[in-house]
Short mmCIF file of N, CA, C and O and ligand atoms in Angstrom, two decimals:
data_model
loop_
_atom_site.label_atom_id
_atom_site.label_comp_id
_atom_site.label_asym_id
_atom_site.label_seq_id
_atom_site.Cartn_x
_atom_site.Cartn_y
_atom_site.Cartn_z
N MET A 1 17.35 5.46 -7.07
CA MET A 1 17.76 6.85 -6.92
C MET A 1 18.62 7.05 -5.66
O MET A 1 18.37 6.46 -4.63
N LYS A 2 19.61 7.91 -5.79
CA LYS A 2 20.44 8.29 -4.65
C LYS A 2 20.47 9.81 -4.56
O LYS A 2 20.24 10.49 -5.56
N PRO A 3 20.76 10.34 -3.37
CA PRO A 3 20.73 11.80 -3.23
C PRO A 3 21.84 12.50 -4.01
O PRO A 3 22.92 11.95 -4.23
N TYR A 4 21.54 13.72 -4.40
CA TYR A 4 22.52 14.62 -5.02
C TYR A 4 22.84 15.73 -4.02
O TYR A 4 21.98 16.12 -3.23
N LEU A 5 24.05 16.25 -4.13
CA LEU A 5 24.38 17.49 -3.43
C LEU A 5 25.34 18.26 -4.33
O LEU A 5 26.30 17.70 -4.86
N CYS A 6 25.05 19.55 -4.51
CA CYS A 6 25.90 20.35 -5.38
C CYS A 6 27.23 20.64 -4.69
O CYS A 6 27.27 21.17 -3.59
N PRO A 7 28.36 20.29 -5.35
CA PRO A 7 29.68 20.52 -4.75
C PRO A 7 30.12 21.97 -4.81
O PRO A 7 31.12 22.35 -4.20
N ASN A 8 29.39 22.81 -5.52
CA ASN A 8 29.78 24.21 -5.65
C ASN A 8 29.10 25.07 -4.59
O ASN A 8 29.77 25.69 -3.76
N CYS A 9 27.76 25.08 -4.56
CA CYS A 9 27.08 25.90 -3.56
C CYS A 9 26.89 25.15 -2.24
O CYS A 9 26.60 25.77 -1.22
N LYS A 10 27.05 23.82 -2.29
CA LYS A 10 27.09 22.98 -1.09
C LYS A 10 25.80 22.98 -0.27
O LYS A 10 25.79 22.48 0.86
N THR A 11 24.74 23.57 -0.80
CA THR A 11 23.49 23.60 -0.04
C THR A 11 22.34 22.95 -0.80
O THR A 11 21.42 22.42 -0.19
N ASN A 12 22.39 22.99 -2.12
CA ASN A 12 21.26 22.50 -2.90
C ASN A 12 21.26 20.98 -2.98
O ASN A 12 22.21 20.38 -3.49
N ARG A 13 20.21 20.36 -2.46
CA ARG A 13 20.03 18.92 -2.57
C ARG A 13 18.74 18.55 -3.28
O ARG A 13 18.39 17.38 -3.37
N SER A 14 18.01 19.55 -3.74
CA SER A 14 16.66 19.23 -4.21
C SER A 14 16.28 19.76 -5.59
O SER A 14 15.39 19.22 -6.23
N ARG A 15 16.96 20.78 -6.09
CA ARG A 15 16.54 21.34 -7.37
C ARG A 15 17.66 21.19 -8.40
O ARG A 15 18.71 21.81 -8.30
N PHE A 16 17.39 20.35 -9.39
CA PHE A 16 18.41 20.06 -10.40
C PHE A 16 17.79 19.94 -11.78
O PHE A 16 16.60 19.66 -11.92
N ASN A 17 18.60 20.14 -12.78
CA ASN A 17 18.24 19.78 -14.14
C ASN A 17 19.06 18.56 -14.52
O ASN A 17 20.29 18.60 -14.47
N ARG A 18 18.38 17.49 -14.88
CA ARG A 18 19.10 16.29 -15.30
C ARG A 18 19.11 16.28 -16.83
O ARG A 18 18.06 16.35 -17.48
N ILE A 19 20.29 16.19 -17.39
CA ILE A 19 20.45 16.31 -18.84
C ILE A 19 20.86 14.96 -19.39
O ILE A 19 21.98 14.49 -19.14
N LYS A 20 19.99 14.34 -20.14
CA LYS A 20 20.31 13.03 -20.70
C LYS A 20 21.19 13.21 -21.93
O LYS A 20 20.90 14.01 -22.81
N GLN A 21 22.26 12.47 -21.94
CA GLN A 21 23.20 12.57 -23.05
C GLN A 21 22.79 11.59 -24.14
O GLN A 21 22.74 10.40 -23.90
N VAL A 22 22.50 12.10 -25.31
CA VAL A 22 22.16 11.23 -26.43
C VAL A 22 23.25 11.37 -27.48
O VAL A 22 23.47 12.44 -28.02
N SER A 23 23.95 10.28 -27.72
CA SER A 23 25.05 10.32 -28.67
C SER A 23 24.62 9.82 -30.03
O SER A 23 23.96 8.78 -30.15
N THR A 24 24.95 10.57 -31.06
CA THR A 24 24.72 10.12 -32.43
C THR A 24 26.08 10.04 -33.11
O THR A 24 26.83 11.01 -33.11
N SER A 25 26.41 8.90 -33.64
CA SER A 25 27.69 8.75 -34.31
C SER A 25 27.56 9.19 -35.76
O SER A 25 26.67 8.73 -36.47
N ILE A 26 28.42 10.11 -36.17
CA ILE A 26 28.33 10.64 -37.52
C ILE A 26 29.66 10.53 -38.23
O ILE A 26 30.73 10.49 -37.61
N GLN A 27 29.56 10.44 -39.54
CA GLN A 27 30.77 10.47 -40.36
C GLN A 27 30.71 11.72 -41.21
O GLN A 27 29.72 11.96 -41.91
N LEU A 28 31.76 12.55 -41.14
CA LEU A 28 31.75 13.83 -41.83
C LEU A 28 32.66 13.83 -43.04
O LEU A 28 33.69 13.14 -43.06
N ASP A 29 32.29 14.61 -44.01
CA ASP A 29 33.22 14.90 -45.09
C ASP A 29 34.29 15.81 -44.52
O ASP A 29 34.00 16.86 -43.97
N PRO A 30 35.56 15.40 -44.58
CA PRO A 30 36.62 16.17 -43.91
C PRO A 30 36.81 17.58 -44.45
O PRO A 30 37.33 18.45 -43.74
N ARG A 31 36.39 17.83 -45.68
CA ARG A 31 36.56 19.18 -46.23
C ARG A 31 35.36 20.08 -45.94
O ARG A 31 35.51 21.20 -45.46
N SER A 32 34.18 19.60 -46.25
CA SER A 32 32.99 20.45 -46.15
C SER A 32 32.33 20.38 -44.77
O SER A 32 31.57 21.27 -44.41
N GLY A 33 32.61 19.32 -44.02
CA GLY A 33 31.93 19.16 -42.73
C GLY A 33 30.54 18.58 -42.88
O GLY A 33 29.81 18.46 -41.90
N GLU A 34 30.16 18.24 -44.10
CA GLU A 34 28.84 17.66 -44.34
C GLU A 34 28.75 16.26 -43.75
O GLU A 34 29.73 15.50 -43.80
N VAL A 35 27.59 15.92 -43.26
CA VAL A 35 27.38 14.58 -42.69
C VAL A 35 27.19 13.58 -43.82
O VAL A 35 26.27 13.71 -44.63
N ILE A 36 28.09 12.61 -43.91
CA ILE A 36 27.98 11.57 -44.93
C ILE A 36 27.07 10.45 -44.45
O ILE A 36 26.25 9.95 -45.19
N SER A 37 27.24 10.07 -43.19
CA SER A 37 26.34 9.05 -42.66
C SER A 37 26.20 9.18 -41.16
O SER A 37 27.08 9.69 -40.47
N GLU A 38 25.05 8.74 -40.67
CA GLU A 38 24.79 8.65 -39.24
C GLU A 38 24.54 7.19 -38.95
O GLU A 38 23.88 6.51 -39.71
N CYS A 39 25.10 6.70 -37.86
CA CYS A 39 24.80 5.31 -37.55
C CYS A 39 24.53 5.15 -36.07
O CYS A 39 25.07 5.86 -35.23
N SER A 40 23.66 4.21 -35.76
CA SER A 40 23.34 3.93 -34.38
C SER A 40 24.38 2.98 -33.81
O SER A 40 25.18 2.40 -34.54
N ASN A 41 24.34 2.83 -32.50
CA ASN A 41 25.30 1.93 -31.84
C ASN A 41 25.22 0.53 -32.42
O ASN A 41 24.16 0.05 -32.74
N GLY A 42 26.34 -0.13 -32.53
CA GLY A 42 26.35 -1.49 -33.06
C GLY A 42 26.62 -1.54 -34.55
O GLY A 42 26.95 -2.58 -35.08
N GLN A 43 26.44 -0.39 -35.22
CA GLN A 43 26.72 -0.36 -36.65
C GLN A 43 28.02 0.39 -36.94
O GLN A 43 28.32 0.69 -38.08
N LEU A 44 28.72 0.75 -35.89
CA LEU A 44 29.92 1.57 -36.08
C LEU A 44 31.03 0.77 -36.74
O LEU A 44 31.16 -0.43 -36.52
N ALA A 45 31.82 1.46 -37.53
CA ALA A 45 33.03 0.84 -38.04
C ALA A 45 33.93 0.48 -36.86
O ALA A 45 33.87 1.12 -35.81
N SER A 46 34.73 -0.53 -37.02
CA SER A 46 35.49 -1.04 -35.88
C SER A 46 36.47 -0.01 -35.32
O SER A 46 36.84 -0.06 -34.15
N TYR A 47 36.89 0.95 -36.14
CA TYR A 47 37.85 1.95 -35.68
C TYR A 47 37.16 3.18 -35.11
O TYR A 47 37.80 4.13 -34.70
N HIS A 48 35.82 3.18 -35.11
CA HIS A 48 35.06 4.33 -34.61
C HIS A 48 34.68 4.06 -33.16
O HIS A 48 33.90 3.16 -32.87
N MET A 49 35.22 4.85 -32.24
CA MET A 49 34.98 4.63 -30.82
C MET A 49 33.59 5.13 -30.43
O MET A 49 33.21 6.24 -30.79
N ASP A 50 32.87 4.31 -29.72
CA ASP A 50 31.54 4.67 -29.25
C ASP A 50 31.65 5.67 -28.11
O ASP A 50 32.68 5.77 -27.45
N TYR A 51 30.58 6.41 -27.85
CA TYR A 51 30.54 7.36 -26.74
C TYR A 51 30.71 6.63 -25.41
O TYR A 51 29.99 5.68 -25.12
N GLN A 52 31.66 7.09 -24.60
CA GLN A 52 31.97 6.41 -23.35
C GLN A 52 31.59 7.25 -22.13
O GLN A 52 31.86 6.85 -21.00
N GLY A 53 31.03 8.40 -22.35
CA GLY A 53 30.77 9.32 -21.25
C GLY A 53 29.58 8.91 -20.42
O GLY A 53 28.93 7.90 -20.70
N PRO A 54 29.27 9.69 -19.41
CA PRO A 54 28.17 9.35 -18.53
C PRO A 54 26.81 9.52 -19.21
O PRO A 54 26.69 10.32 -20.14
N GLU A 55 25.81 8.78 -18.74
CA GLU A 55 24.48 8.88 -19.33
C GLU A 55 23.83 10.23 -19.01
O GLU A 55 23.10 10.77 -19.82
N TYR A 56 24.13 10.74 -17.84
CA TYR A 56 23.52 12.00 -17.43
C TYR A 56 24.56 13.04 -17.04
O TYR A 56 25.55 12.73 -16.38
N LYS A 57 24.29 14.27 -17.44
CA LYS A 57 24.92 15.43 -16.83
C LYS A 57 23.87 16.04 -15.93
O LYS A 57 22.68 15.89 -16.17
N VAL A 58 24.32 16.75 -14.91
CA VAL A 58 23.38 17.36 -13.98
C VAL A 58 23.75 18.83 -13.82
O VAL A 58 24.93 19.18 -13.72
N GLN A 59 22.72 19.68 -13.85
CA GLN A 59 22.94 21.09 -13.57
C GLN A 59 22.27 21.45 -12.26
O GLN A 59 21.11 21.09 -12.02
N CYS A 60 23.00 22.14 -11.40
CA CYS A 60 22.46 22.62 -10.15
C CYS A 60 21.43 23.72 -10.43
O CYS A 60 21.72 24.66 -11.16
N GLY A 61 20.24 23.58 -9.85
CA GLY A 61 19.19 24.57 -10.07
C GLY A 61 19.40 25.85 -9.26
O GLY A 61 18.70 26.83 -9.46
N ALA A 62 20.38 25.84 -8.36
CA ALA A 62 20.62 27.02 -7.54
C ALA A 62 21.77 27.86 -8.10
O ALA A 62 21.63 29.07 -8.28
N CYS A 63 22.91 27.23 -8.39
CA CYS A 63 24.06 28.02 -8.83
C CYS A 63 24.40 27.81 -10.31
O CYS A 63 25.22 28.53 -10.86
N GLY A 64 23.81 26.79 -10.94
CA GLY A 64 24.00 26.62 -12.38
C GLY A 64 25.16 25.74 -12.79
O GLY A 64 25.40 25.54 -13.98
N LEU A 65 25.89 25.18 -11.82
CA LEU A 65 27.02 24.31 -12.12
C LEU A 65 26.57 23.09 -12.92
O LEU A 65 25.56 22.46 -12.59
N ILE A 66 27.30 22.74 -13.96
CA ILE A 66 27.02 21.53 -14.73
C ILE A 66 28.19 20.57 -14.59
O ILE A 66 29.34 20.93 -14.86
N GLU A 67 27.89 19.36 -14.10
CA GLU A 67 28.93 18.35 -13.92
C GLU A 67 28.34 16.98 -14.25
O GLU A 67 27.13 16.85 -14.40
N ASP A 68 29.21 15.97 -14.30
CA ASP A 68 28.72 14.61 -14.44
C ASP A 68 27.87 14.26 -13.22
O ASP A 68 28.10 14.75 -12.12
N GLU A 69 26.90 13.38 -13.44
CA GLU A 69 26.01 12.99 -12.34
C GLU A 69 26.80 12.45 -11.14
O GLU A 69 26.47 12.72 -9.99
N ARG A 70 27.88 11.71 -11.43
CA ARG A 70 28.60 11.07 -10.32
C ARG A 70 29.26 12.10 -9.39
O ARG A 70 29.49 11.83 -8.21
N THR A 71 29.54 13.31 -9.89
CA THR A 71 30.09 14.36 -9.04
C THR A 71 29.09 14.75 -7.95
O THR A 71 29.45 14.93 -6.79
N PHE A 72 27.82 14.89 -8.34
CA PHE A 72 26.76 15.24 -7.38
C PHE A 72 26.48 14.07 -6.44
O PHE A 72 26.23 14.27 -5.25
N LEU A 73 26.53 12.85 -6.98
CA LEU A 73 26.28 11.67 -6.16
C LEU A 73 27.35 11.49 -5.10
O LEU A 73 27.06 11.26 -3.92
N SER A 74 28.61 11.62 -5.50
CA SER A 74 29.67 11.34 -4.53
C SER A 74 29.78 12.47 -3.50
O SER A 74 30.12 12.22 -2.34
N PHE A 75 29.44 13.70 -3.88
CA PHE A 75 29.48 14.78 -2.89
C PHE A 75 28.40 14.57 -1.84
O PHE A 75 28.61 14.82 -0.65
N ALA A 76 27.23 14.11 -2.28
CA ALA A 76 26.14 13.80 -1.33
C ALA A 76 26.54 12.64 -0.42
O ALA A 76 26.24 12.63 0.77
N GLU A 77 27.23 11.67 -1.00
CA GLU A 77 27.64 10.51 -0.23
C GLU A 77 28.61 10.89 0.89
O GLU A 77 28.56 10.35 1.99
N HIS A 78 29.51 11.84 0.59
CA HIS A 78 30.50 12.26 1.58
C HIS A 78 29.96 13.31 2.55
O HIS A 78 30.60 13.63 3.54
N ASN A 79 28.81 13.86 2.24
CA ASN A 79 28.21 14.89 3.11
C ASN A 79 26.74 14.56 3.36
O ASN A 79 25.86 15.29 2.93
N PRO A 80 26.47 13.46 4.04
CA PRO A 80 25.08 13.04 4.24
C PRO A 80 24.31 14.03 5.10
O PRO A 80 24.90 14.71 5.95
N LEU A 81 23.01 14.10 4.85
CA LEU A 81 22.12 14.93 5.67
C LEU A 81 22.10 14.38 7.09
O LEU A 81 21.98 13.17 7.28
N THR A 82 22.19 15.26 8.06
CA THR A 82 22.17 14.75 9.44
C THR A 82 20.86 15.13 10.12
O THR A 82 20.20 16.06 9.72
ZN1 LIG B 1 24.96 24.62 -6.79
#
């Protein structure tokens, strides 16, 4: 674990909501939008790009900002507690 600091309110280092991103790959009927198939990672067709985003999003418990986890990590890194 590394410290977080909210880049928006710049004061909150302790209260956060950590949102785990769970990706489900789906194939839709292009007309109806109906799900034709769902597949887990490793079963994707070669032309279907897997989810590349961050594992966690983080919401500031003070001001409500939602950003990638690395945004909170790097702001804390550049503004260490003294
Ligand atoms: Zn905040």
